[in-house]
Short mmCIF file of C-alpha atoms in Angstrom, two decimals:
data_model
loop_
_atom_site.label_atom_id
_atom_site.label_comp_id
_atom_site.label_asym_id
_atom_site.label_seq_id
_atom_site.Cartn_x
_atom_site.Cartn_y
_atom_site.Cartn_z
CA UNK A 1325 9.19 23.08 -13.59
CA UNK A 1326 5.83 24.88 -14.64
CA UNK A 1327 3.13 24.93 -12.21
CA UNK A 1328 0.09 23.02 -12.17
CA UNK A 1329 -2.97 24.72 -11.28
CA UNK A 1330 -5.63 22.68 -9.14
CA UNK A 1331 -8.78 23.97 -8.91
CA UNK A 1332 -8.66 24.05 -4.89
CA UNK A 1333 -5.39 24.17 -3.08
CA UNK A 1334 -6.92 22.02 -0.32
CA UNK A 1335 -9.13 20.16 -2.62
CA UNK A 1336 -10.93 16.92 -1.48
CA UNK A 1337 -8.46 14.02 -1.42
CA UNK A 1338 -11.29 11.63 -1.71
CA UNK A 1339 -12.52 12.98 -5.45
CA UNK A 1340 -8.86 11.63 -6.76
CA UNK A 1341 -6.09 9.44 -6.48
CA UNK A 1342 -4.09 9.08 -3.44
CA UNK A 1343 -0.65 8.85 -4.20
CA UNK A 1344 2.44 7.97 -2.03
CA UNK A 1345 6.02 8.90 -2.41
CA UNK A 1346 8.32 7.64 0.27
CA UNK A 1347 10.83 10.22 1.20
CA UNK A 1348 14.71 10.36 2.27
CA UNK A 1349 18.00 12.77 1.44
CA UNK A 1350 18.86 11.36 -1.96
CA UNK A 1351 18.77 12.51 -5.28
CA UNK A 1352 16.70 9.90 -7.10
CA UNK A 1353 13.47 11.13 -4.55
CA UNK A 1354 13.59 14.64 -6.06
CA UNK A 1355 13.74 12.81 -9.71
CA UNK A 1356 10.58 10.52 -9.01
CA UNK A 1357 8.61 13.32 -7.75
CA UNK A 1358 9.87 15.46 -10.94
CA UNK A 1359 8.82 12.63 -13.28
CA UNK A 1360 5.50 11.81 -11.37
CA UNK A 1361 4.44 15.67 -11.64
CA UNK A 1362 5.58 15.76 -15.16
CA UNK A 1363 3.50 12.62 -16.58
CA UNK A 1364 1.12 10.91 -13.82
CA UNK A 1365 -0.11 13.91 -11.53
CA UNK A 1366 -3.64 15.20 -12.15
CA UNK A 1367 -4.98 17.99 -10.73
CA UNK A 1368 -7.35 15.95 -8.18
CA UNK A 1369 -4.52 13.97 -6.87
CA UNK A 1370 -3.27 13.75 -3.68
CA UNK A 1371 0.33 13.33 -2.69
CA UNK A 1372 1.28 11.51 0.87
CA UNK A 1373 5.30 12.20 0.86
CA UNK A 1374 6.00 9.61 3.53
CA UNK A 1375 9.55 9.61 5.62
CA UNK A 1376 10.11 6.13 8.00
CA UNK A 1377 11.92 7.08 10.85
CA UNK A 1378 13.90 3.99 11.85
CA UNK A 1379 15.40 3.74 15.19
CA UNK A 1380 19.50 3.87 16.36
CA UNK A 1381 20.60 2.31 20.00
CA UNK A 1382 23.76 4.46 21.10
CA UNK A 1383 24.93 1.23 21.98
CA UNK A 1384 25.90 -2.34 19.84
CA UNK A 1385 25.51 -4.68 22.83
CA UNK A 1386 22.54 -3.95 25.13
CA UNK A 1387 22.73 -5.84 28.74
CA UNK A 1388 19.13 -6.01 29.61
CA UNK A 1389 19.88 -6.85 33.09
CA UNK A 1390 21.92 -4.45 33.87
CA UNK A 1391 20.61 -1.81 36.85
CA UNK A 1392 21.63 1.40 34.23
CA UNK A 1393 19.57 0.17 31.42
CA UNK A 1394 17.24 2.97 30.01
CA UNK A 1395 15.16 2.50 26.69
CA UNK A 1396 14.85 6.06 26.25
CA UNK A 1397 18.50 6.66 26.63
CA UNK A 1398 19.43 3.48 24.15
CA UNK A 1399 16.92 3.97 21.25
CA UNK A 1400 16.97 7.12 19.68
CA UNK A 1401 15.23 8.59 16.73
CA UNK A 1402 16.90 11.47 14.57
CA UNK A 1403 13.46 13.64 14.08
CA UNK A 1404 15.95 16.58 13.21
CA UNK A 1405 17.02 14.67 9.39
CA UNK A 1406 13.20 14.06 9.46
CA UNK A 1407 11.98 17.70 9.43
CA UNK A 1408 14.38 18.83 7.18
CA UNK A 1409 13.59 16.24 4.92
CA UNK A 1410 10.09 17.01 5.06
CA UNK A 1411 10.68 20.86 5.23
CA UNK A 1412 12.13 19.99 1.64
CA UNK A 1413 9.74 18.51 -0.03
CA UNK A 1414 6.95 20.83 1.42
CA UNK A 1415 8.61 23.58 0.08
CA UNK A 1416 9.01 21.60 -3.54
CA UNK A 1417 5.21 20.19 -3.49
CA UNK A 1418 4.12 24.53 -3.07
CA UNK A 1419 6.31 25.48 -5.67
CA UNK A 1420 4.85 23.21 -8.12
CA UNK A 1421 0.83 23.54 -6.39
CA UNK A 1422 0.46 20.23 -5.69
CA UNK A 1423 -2.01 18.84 -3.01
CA UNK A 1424 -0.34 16.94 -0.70
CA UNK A 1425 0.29 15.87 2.74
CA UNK A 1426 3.24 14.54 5.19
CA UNK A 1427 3.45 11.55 7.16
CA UNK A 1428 6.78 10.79 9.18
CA UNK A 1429 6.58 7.21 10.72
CA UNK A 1430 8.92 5.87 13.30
CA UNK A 1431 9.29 2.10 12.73
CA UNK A 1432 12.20 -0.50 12.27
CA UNK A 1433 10.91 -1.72 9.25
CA UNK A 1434 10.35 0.68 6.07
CA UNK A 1435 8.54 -1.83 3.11
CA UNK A 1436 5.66 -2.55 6.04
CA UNK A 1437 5.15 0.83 7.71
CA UNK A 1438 4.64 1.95 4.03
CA UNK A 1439 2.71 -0.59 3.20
CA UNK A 1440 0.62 -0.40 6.38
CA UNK A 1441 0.04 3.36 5.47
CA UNK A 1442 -1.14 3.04 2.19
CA UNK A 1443 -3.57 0.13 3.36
CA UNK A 1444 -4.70 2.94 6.00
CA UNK A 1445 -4.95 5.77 3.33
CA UNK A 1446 -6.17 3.45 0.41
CA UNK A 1447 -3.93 4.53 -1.57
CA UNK A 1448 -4.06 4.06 -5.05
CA UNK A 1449 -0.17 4.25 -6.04
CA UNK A 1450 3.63 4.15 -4.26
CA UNK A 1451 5.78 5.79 -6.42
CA UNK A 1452 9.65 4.98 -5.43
CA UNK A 1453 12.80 7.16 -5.94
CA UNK A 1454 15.17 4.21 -6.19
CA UNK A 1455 18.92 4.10 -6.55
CA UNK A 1456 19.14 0.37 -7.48
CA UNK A 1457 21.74 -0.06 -4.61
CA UNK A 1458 21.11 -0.79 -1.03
CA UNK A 1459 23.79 2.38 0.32
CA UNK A 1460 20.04 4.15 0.76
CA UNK A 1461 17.37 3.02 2.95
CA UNK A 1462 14.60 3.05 0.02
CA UNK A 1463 17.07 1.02 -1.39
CA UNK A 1464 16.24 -1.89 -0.05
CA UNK A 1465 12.68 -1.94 0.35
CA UNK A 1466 12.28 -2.19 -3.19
CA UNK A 1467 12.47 -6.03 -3.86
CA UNK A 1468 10.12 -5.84 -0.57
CA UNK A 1469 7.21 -4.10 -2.32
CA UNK A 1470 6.96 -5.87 -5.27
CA UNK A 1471 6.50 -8.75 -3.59
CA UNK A 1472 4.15 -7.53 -1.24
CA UNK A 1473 2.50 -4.25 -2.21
CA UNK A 1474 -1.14 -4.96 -2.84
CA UNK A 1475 -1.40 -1.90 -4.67
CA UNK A 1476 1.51 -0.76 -8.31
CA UNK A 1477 4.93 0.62 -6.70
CA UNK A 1478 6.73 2.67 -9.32
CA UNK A 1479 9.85 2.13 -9.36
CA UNK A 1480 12.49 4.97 -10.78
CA UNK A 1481 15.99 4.69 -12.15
CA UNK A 1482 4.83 7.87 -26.64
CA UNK A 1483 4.28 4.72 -27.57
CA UNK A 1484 3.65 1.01 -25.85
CA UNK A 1485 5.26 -1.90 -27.20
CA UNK A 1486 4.09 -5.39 -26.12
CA UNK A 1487 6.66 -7.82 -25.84
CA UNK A 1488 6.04 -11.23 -26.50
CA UNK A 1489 7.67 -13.44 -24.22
CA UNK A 1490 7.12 -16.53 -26.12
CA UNK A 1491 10.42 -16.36 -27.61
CA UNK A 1492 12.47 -15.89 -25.24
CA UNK A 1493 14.14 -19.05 -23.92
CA UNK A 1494 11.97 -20.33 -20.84
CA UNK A 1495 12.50 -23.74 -19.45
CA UNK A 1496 9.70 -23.50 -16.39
CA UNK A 1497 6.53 -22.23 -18.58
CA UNK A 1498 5.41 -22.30 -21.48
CA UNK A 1499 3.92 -18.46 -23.00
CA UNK A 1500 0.85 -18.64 -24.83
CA UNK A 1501 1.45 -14.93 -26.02
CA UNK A 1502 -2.25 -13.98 -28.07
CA UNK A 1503 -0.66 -10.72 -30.58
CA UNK A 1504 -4.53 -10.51 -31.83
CA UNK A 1505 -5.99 -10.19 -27.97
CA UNK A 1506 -3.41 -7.46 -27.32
CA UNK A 1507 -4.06 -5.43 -30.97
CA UNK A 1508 -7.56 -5.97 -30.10
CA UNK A 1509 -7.10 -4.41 -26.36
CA UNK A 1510 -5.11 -1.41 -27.94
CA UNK A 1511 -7.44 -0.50 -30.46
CA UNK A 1512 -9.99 -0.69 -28.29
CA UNK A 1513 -8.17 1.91 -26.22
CA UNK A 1514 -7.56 4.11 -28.70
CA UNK A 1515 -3.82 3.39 -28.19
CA UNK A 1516 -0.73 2.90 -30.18
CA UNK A 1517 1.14 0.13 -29.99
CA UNK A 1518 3.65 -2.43 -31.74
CA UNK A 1519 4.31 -5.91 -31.53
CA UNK A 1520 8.01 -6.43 -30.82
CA UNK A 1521 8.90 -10.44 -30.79
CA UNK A 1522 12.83 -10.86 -29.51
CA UNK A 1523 14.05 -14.25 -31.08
CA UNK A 1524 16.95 -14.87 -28.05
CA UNK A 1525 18.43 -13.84 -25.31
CA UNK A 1526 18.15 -13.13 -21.79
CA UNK A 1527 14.65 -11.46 -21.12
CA UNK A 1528 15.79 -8.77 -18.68
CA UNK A 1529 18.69 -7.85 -20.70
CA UNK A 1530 16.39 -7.63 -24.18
CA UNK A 1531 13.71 -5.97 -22.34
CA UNK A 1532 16.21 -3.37 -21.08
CA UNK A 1533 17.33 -2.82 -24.79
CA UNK A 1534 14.18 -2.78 -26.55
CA UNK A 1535 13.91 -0.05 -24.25
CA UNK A 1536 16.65 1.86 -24.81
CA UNK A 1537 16.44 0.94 -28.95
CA UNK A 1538 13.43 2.68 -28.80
CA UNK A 1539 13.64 5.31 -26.12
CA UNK A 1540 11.03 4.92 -24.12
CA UNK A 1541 9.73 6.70 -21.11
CA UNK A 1542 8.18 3.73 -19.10
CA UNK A 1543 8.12 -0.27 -17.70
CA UNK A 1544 4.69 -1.83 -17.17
CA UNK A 1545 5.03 -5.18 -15.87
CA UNK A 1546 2.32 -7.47 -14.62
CA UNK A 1547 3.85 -8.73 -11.21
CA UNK A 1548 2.22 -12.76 -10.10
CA UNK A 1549 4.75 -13.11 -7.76
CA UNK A 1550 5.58 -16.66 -8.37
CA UNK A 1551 8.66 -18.37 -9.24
CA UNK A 1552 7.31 -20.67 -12.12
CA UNK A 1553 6.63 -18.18 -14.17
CA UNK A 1554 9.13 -16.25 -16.56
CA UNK A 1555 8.69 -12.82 -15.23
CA UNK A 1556 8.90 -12.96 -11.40
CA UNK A 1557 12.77 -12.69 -11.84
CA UNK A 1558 12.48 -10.60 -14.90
CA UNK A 1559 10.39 -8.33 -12.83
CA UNK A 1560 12.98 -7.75 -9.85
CA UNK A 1561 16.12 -7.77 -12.61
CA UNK A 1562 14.30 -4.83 -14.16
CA UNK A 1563 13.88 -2.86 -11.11
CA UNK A 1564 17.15 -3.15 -10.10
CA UNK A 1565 18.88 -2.28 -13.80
CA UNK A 1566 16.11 -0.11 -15.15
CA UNK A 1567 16.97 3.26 -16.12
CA UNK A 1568 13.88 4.48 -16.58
CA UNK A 1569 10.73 4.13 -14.62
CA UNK A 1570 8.97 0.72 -13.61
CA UNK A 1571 5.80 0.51 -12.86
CA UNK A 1572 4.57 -2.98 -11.52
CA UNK A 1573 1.11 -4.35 -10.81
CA UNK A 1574 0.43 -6.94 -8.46
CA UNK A 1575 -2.37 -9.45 -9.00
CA UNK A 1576 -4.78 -7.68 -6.67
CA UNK A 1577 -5.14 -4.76 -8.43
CA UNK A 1578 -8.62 -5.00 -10.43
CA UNK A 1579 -9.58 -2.33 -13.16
CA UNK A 1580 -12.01 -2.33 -15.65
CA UNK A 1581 -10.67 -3.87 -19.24
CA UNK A 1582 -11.62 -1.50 -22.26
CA UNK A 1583 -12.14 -4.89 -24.18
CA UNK A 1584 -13.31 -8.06 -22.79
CA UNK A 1585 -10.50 -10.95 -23.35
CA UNK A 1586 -12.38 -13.63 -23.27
#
């Protein structure tokens, strides 16, 4: 991994992005921090590597009434696999001179008390090592924050290609899919793109080989979270099967068009 080389090694968060990469002892953490560095990190951005804490009880059955009871003694919190964790990924984010931070939270629930952190830090991105299995505790928060992250989650398992939906066999909607607004949009951002129009098939499944048919790097997917429309459960089949990285925005997110639409 070469080194980037911020201007400040403390700079000022506020002057960039704050980005947030929940942390535990698998693999597929290292590889979203590896592929974040490699194509999304800028020099000005600051990296929150956040590790939830969730509480044990030494015991299955609890009797509340009983004269012995002690909280302290039933809940317990394993801070030890929490520092090493973080000790990790401290030592990774100096290697590569990144700016960063740590946050370790002790809550039950992991998709909120990440969620509730980036609403406190205003962050601008959650960026999610994910296995697409539940044997890891990120594992299953995933489904959780793209239905309720107000802000994209990335999700991890040269050119953009739209696809256009309007072909693909939908019996809820109907796609008005506009190729001129889109060519319009990319030329206006100075970016290269290609129309791709699938004639059949199951839109998860064609999405996921369009993607490997033309090896790309990256998902974006525009998240409305609602079941009549097409994509809600293409969006969650993707992050699940993906191999490559998904990024998903959620309605709330605002940004200034390069073209207007209208």
């Amino acid at each position: 991994m070469k080194p980037a080389q911020p201007e400040e090694r403390q700079c000022n968060s506020q002057l960039g992005r704050k980005i947030i990469i929940p942390v535990d002892n698998s693999d597929n953490v290292h590889d979203a921090f590896d592929w974040f560095f490699k194509y999304g990190y800028r020099k000005t951005d600051h990296i929150i590597f956040t590790h939830v804490v969730q509480p044990t009880f030494a015991h299955e059955v609890i009797n509340l009434e009983g004269s012995l009871y002690n909280p302290k003694e039933e809940v317990k919190l394993n801070f030890d696999e929490a520092h090493k964790i973080e000790a990790t990924y401290k030592k990774l984010a100096n290697e590569a001179h990144v700016n960063f931070s740590t946050k370790c939270l002790a809550e039950c629930d992991i998709g909120e008390a990440i969620l509730e952190l980036a609403d406190k830090e205003k962050a601008n991105l959650i960026v999610v090592g994910y296995s697409g299995v539940h044997h890891t505790p990120l594992g299953e928060v995933a489904h959780y924050l793209v239905v309720e992250s107000k802000i994209p989650p990335t999700f991890l398992q040269d050119s953009i290609s739209f696809v256009n939906p309007a072909n693909i066999p939908n019996e809820e909607v109907k796609v008005n899919f506009d190729e001129a607004k889109y060519k319009k949009i990319a030329e206006k951002a100075l970016v290269n793109c290609r129309i791709t129009t699938p004639s059949s098939g199951d839109a998860g499944e064609t999405i996921i080989l369009l993607a490997a048919l033309e090896s790309a790097n990256m998902m974006m997917l525009g998240c409305t979270r609602t079941h009549l429309t097409s994509f809600f459960e293409v969006t969650h089949y993707l992050v699940k099967e993906s191999k490559i990285p998904v990024l998903v925005v959620p309605p709330e997110v605002k940004t200034k068009s390069p073209v207007k639409t209208t």
